[in-house]
Coordinates of C-alpha atoms in Angstrom, one line a residue:
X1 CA 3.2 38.9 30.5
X2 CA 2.6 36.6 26.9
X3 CA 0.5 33.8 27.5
X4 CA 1.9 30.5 28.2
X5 CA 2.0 28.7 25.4
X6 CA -0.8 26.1 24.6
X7 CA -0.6 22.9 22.9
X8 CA -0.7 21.2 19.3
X9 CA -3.0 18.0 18.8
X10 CA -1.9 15.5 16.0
X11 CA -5.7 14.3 15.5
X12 CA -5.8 11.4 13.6
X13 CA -8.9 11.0 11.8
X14 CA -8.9 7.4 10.3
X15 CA -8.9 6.8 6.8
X16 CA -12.3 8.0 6.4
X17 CA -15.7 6.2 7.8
X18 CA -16.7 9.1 10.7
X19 CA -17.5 6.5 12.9
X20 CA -14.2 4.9 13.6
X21 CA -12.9 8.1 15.2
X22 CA -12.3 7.9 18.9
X23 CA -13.7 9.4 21.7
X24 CA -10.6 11.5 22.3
X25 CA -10.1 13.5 18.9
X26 CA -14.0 13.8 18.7
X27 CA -13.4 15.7 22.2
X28 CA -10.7 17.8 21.2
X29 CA -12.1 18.3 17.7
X30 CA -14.7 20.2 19.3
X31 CA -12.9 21.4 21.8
X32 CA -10.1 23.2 20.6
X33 CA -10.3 26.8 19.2
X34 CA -8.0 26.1 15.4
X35 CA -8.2 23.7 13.3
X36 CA -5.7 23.1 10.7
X37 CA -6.0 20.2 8.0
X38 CA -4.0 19.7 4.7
X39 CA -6.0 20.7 1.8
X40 CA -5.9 20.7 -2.0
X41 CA -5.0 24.1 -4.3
X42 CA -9.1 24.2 -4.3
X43 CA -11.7 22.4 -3.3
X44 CA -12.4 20.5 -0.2
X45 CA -10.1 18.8 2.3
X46 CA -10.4 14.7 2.8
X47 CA -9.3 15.2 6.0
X48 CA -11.7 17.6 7.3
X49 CA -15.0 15.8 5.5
X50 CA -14.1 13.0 7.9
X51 CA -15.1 15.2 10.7
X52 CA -17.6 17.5 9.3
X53 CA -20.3 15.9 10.7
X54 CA -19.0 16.8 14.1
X55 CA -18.5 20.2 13.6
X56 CA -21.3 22.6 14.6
X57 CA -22.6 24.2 11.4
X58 CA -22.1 27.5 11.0
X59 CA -18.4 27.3 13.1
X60 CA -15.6 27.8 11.1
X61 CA -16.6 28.0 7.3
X62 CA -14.1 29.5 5.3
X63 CA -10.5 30.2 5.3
X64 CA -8.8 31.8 8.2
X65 CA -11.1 33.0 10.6
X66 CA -14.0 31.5 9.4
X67 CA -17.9 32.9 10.2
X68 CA -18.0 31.9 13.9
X69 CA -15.5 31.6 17.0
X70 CA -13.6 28.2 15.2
X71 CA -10.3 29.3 13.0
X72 CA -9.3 27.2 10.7
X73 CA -6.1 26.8 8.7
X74 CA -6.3 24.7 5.2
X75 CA -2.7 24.2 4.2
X76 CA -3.5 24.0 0.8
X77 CA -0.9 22.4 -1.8
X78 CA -0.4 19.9 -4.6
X79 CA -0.5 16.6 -3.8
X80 CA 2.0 14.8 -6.2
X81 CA 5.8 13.5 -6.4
X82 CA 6.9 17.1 -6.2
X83 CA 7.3 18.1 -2.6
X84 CA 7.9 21.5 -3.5
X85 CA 3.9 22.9 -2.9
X86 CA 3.6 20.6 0.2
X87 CA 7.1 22.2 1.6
X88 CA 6.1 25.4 1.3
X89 CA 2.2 24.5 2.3
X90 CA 4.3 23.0 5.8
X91 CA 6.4 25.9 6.4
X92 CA 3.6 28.8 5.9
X93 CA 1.2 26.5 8.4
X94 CA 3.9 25.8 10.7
X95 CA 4.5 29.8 11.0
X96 CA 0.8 30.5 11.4
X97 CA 0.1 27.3 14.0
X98 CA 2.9 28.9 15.8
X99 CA 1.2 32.3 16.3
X100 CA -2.1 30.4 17.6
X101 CA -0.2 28.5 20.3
X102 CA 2.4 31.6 21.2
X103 CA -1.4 33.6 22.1
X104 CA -2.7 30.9 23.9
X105 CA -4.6 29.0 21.3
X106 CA -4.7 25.2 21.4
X107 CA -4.5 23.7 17.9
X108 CA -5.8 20.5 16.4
X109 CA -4.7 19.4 12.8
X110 CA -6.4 16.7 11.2
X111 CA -4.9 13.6 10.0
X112 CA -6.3 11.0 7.8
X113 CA -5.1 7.8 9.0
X114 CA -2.7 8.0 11.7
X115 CA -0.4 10.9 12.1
X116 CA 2.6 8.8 12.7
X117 CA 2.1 6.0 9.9
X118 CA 2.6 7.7 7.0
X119 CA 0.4 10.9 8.2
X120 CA 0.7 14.4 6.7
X121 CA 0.8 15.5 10.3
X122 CA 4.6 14.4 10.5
X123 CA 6.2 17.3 8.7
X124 CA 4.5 19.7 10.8
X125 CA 5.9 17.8 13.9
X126 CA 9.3 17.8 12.7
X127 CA 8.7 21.6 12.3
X128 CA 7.0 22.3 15.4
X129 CA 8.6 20.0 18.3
X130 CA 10.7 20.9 20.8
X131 CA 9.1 24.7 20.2
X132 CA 5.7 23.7 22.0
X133 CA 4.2 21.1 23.4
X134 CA 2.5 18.5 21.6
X135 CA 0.1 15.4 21.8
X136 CA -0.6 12.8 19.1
X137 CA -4.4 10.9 19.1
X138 CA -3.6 8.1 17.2
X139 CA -6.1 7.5 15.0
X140 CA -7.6 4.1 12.5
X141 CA -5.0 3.5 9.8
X142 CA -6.2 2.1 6.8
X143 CA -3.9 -0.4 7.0
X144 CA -6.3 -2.0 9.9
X145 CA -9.5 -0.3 8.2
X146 CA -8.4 -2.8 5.2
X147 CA -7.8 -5.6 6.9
X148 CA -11.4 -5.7 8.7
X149 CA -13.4 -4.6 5.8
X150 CA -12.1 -7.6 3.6
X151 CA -12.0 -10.1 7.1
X152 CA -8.3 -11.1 6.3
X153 CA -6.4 -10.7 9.8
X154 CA -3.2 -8.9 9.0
X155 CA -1.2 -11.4 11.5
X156 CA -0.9 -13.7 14.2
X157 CA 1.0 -15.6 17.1
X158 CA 5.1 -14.1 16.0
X159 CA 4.1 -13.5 12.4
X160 CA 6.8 -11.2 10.7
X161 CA 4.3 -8.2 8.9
X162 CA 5.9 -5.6 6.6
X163 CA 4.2 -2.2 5.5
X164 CA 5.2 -1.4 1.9
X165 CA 4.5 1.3 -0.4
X166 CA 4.0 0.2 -3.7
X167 CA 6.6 2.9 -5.2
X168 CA 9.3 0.9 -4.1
X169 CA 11.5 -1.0 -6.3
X170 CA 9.9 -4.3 -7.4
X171 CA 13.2 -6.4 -6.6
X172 CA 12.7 -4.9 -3.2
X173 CA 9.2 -4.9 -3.3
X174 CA 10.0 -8.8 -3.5
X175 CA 13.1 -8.8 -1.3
X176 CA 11.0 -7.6 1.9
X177 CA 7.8 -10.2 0.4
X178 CA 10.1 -13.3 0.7
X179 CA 11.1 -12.6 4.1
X180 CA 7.9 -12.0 6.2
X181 CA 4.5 -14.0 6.8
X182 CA 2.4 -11.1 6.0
X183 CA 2.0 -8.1 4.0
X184 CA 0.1 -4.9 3.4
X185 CA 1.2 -3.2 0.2
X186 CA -0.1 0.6 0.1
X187 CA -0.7 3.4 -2.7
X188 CA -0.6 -0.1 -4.9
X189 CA -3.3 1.8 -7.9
X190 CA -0.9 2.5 -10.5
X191 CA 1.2 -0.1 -9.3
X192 CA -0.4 -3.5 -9.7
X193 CA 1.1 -5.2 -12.4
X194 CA 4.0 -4.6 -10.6
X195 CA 2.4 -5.8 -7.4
X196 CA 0.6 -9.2 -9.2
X197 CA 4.5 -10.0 -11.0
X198 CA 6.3 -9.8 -7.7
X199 CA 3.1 -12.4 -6.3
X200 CA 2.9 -14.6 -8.7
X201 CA 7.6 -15.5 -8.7
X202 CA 6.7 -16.0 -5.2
X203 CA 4.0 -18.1 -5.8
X204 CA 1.2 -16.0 -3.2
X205 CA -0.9 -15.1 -6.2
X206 CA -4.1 -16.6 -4.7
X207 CA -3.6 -15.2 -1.2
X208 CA -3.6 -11.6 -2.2
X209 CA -7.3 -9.7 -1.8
X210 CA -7.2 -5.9 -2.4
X211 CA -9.6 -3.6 -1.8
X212 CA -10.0 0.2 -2.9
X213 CA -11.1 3.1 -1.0
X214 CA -11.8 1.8 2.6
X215 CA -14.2 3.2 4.7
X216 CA -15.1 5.9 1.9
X217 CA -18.5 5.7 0.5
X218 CA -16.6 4.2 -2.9
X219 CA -15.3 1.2 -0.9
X220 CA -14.6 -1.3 -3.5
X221 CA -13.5 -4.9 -3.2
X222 CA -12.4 -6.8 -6.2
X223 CA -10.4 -9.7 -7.4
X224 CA -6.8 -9.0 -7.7
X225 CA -7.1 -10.2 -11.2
X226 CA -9.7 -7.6 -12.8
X227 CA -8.1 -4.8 -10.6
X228 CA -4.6 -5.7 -12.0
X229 CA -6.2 -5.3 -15.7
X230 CA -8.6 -2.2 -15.2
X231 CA -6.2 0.0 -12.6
X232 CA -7.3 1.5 -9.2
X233 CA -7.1 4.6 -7.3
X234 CA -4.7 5.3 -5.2
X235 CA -6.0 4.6 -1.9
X236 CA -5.9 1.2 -2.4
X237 CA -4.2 -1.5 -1.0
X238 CA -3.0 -5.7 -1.3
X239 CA -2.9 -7.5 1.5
X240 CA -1.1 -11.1 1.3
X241 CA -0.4 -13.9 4.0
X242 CA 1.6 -16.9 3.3
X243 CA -0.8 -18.8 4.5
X244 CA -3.9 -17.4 2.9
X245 CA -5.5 -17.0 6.9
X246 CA -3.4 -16.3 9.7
X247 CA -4.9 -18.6 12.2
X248 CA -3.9 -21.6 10.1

């Protein structure tokens, strides 16, 4: 008789201080037998140095089956506007997750964030469910991470809040900013002039704060101002309220 089979954990992970991640996925993190976590063509996994401080050394090192009883899968790929390494990175880990949990084997796979705002962990879901069952641990996004780290509540009372990438259109960009009381504007690095034109037509210039790397050890805050002139990373993020503090 096969085993039954086990079950895939959508860990999420937070957006990348260790200490916001919950009780739950630090069980299961060292709990379950595989551990899969997007990865880069080489070099180390964001995801998985969230956690490493919770994994016992010596356990896993390595690709595939590792040094010790932990397996772990990187899903390695390109991270950029072609989705054709990530695709195939999905479909691969997606083949090799299903072996694990078709012999019995439980498998985690780490999230930054959340898995189901924006999280990597999506596409494997989408390739996996309904074939086995599965559990999401919601995790920190960074849209909350942000908002606490620069003490700029995101909304209150009925507030109207939208989460938007910053590789939207700008006209859109400023259709969904003139119809809600708050904002959080993602991925907004290469993207801030962009970002600081839509702000200052609607006149929300000064209630912008941005911030750069949250929870990372690079965590930067900076005037909207000298960020819009120097450029920032990626993970970095605008928040705006339309009335500068949501409790007014």
């Amino acid at each position: 008789m096969s085993p039954r089979p086990a079950t895939l954990f959508g860990l999420g992970v937070g957006p990348g201080d260790p200490e916001l991640l919950t009780l739950k996925a630090l069980r299961l993190l060292r709990e379950v037998p595989v551990l899969a976590y997007p990865a880069p063509l080489e070099g180390e996994s964001m995801a998985r140095s969230i956690v490493a401080g919770f994994l016992e050394e010596g356990e896993g090192e390595g690709e595939g089956e590792g040094k010790g009883k932990r397996i772990e899968l990187p899903l390695r790929m390109r991270f950029d506007a072609d989705r054709t390494s990530a695709n195939r990175a999905y479909d691969l880990g997606a083949r090799d997750i299903a072996d694990h949990l078709r012999a019995g084997r439980d498998v985690a796979v780490l999230c930054e964030g959340d898995p189901f705002l924006y999280g990597s962990f999506i596409y494997l879901f989408g390739r996996l469910s309904g074939r086995f069952p599965i559990e999401v641990v919601p995790g920190v996004s960074s849209v909350l991470a942000c908002s606490a780290a620069l003490g700029a509540p995101l909304s209150a009372l009925d507030d109207r809040v939208a989460v938007i990438p910053a590789t939207r259109a700008e006209d859109e960009i400023e259709r969904l900013m003139d119809s809600v009381d708050s904002a959080a504007i993602l991925k907004a690095g290469r993207h801030l002039e962009k970002i600081a034109r839509v702000l200052e037509r609607l006149g929300l210039l000064d209630k912008a704060r941005y911030i750069e790397r949250a929870g990372l050890p690079g965590q930067r805050i900076r005037p909207l101002a000298e960020a819009r002139a120097e450029g920032g990373p990626y993970f970095s993020m605008v928040l705006v309220h339309r009335r500068g503090e949501a409790w007014r």
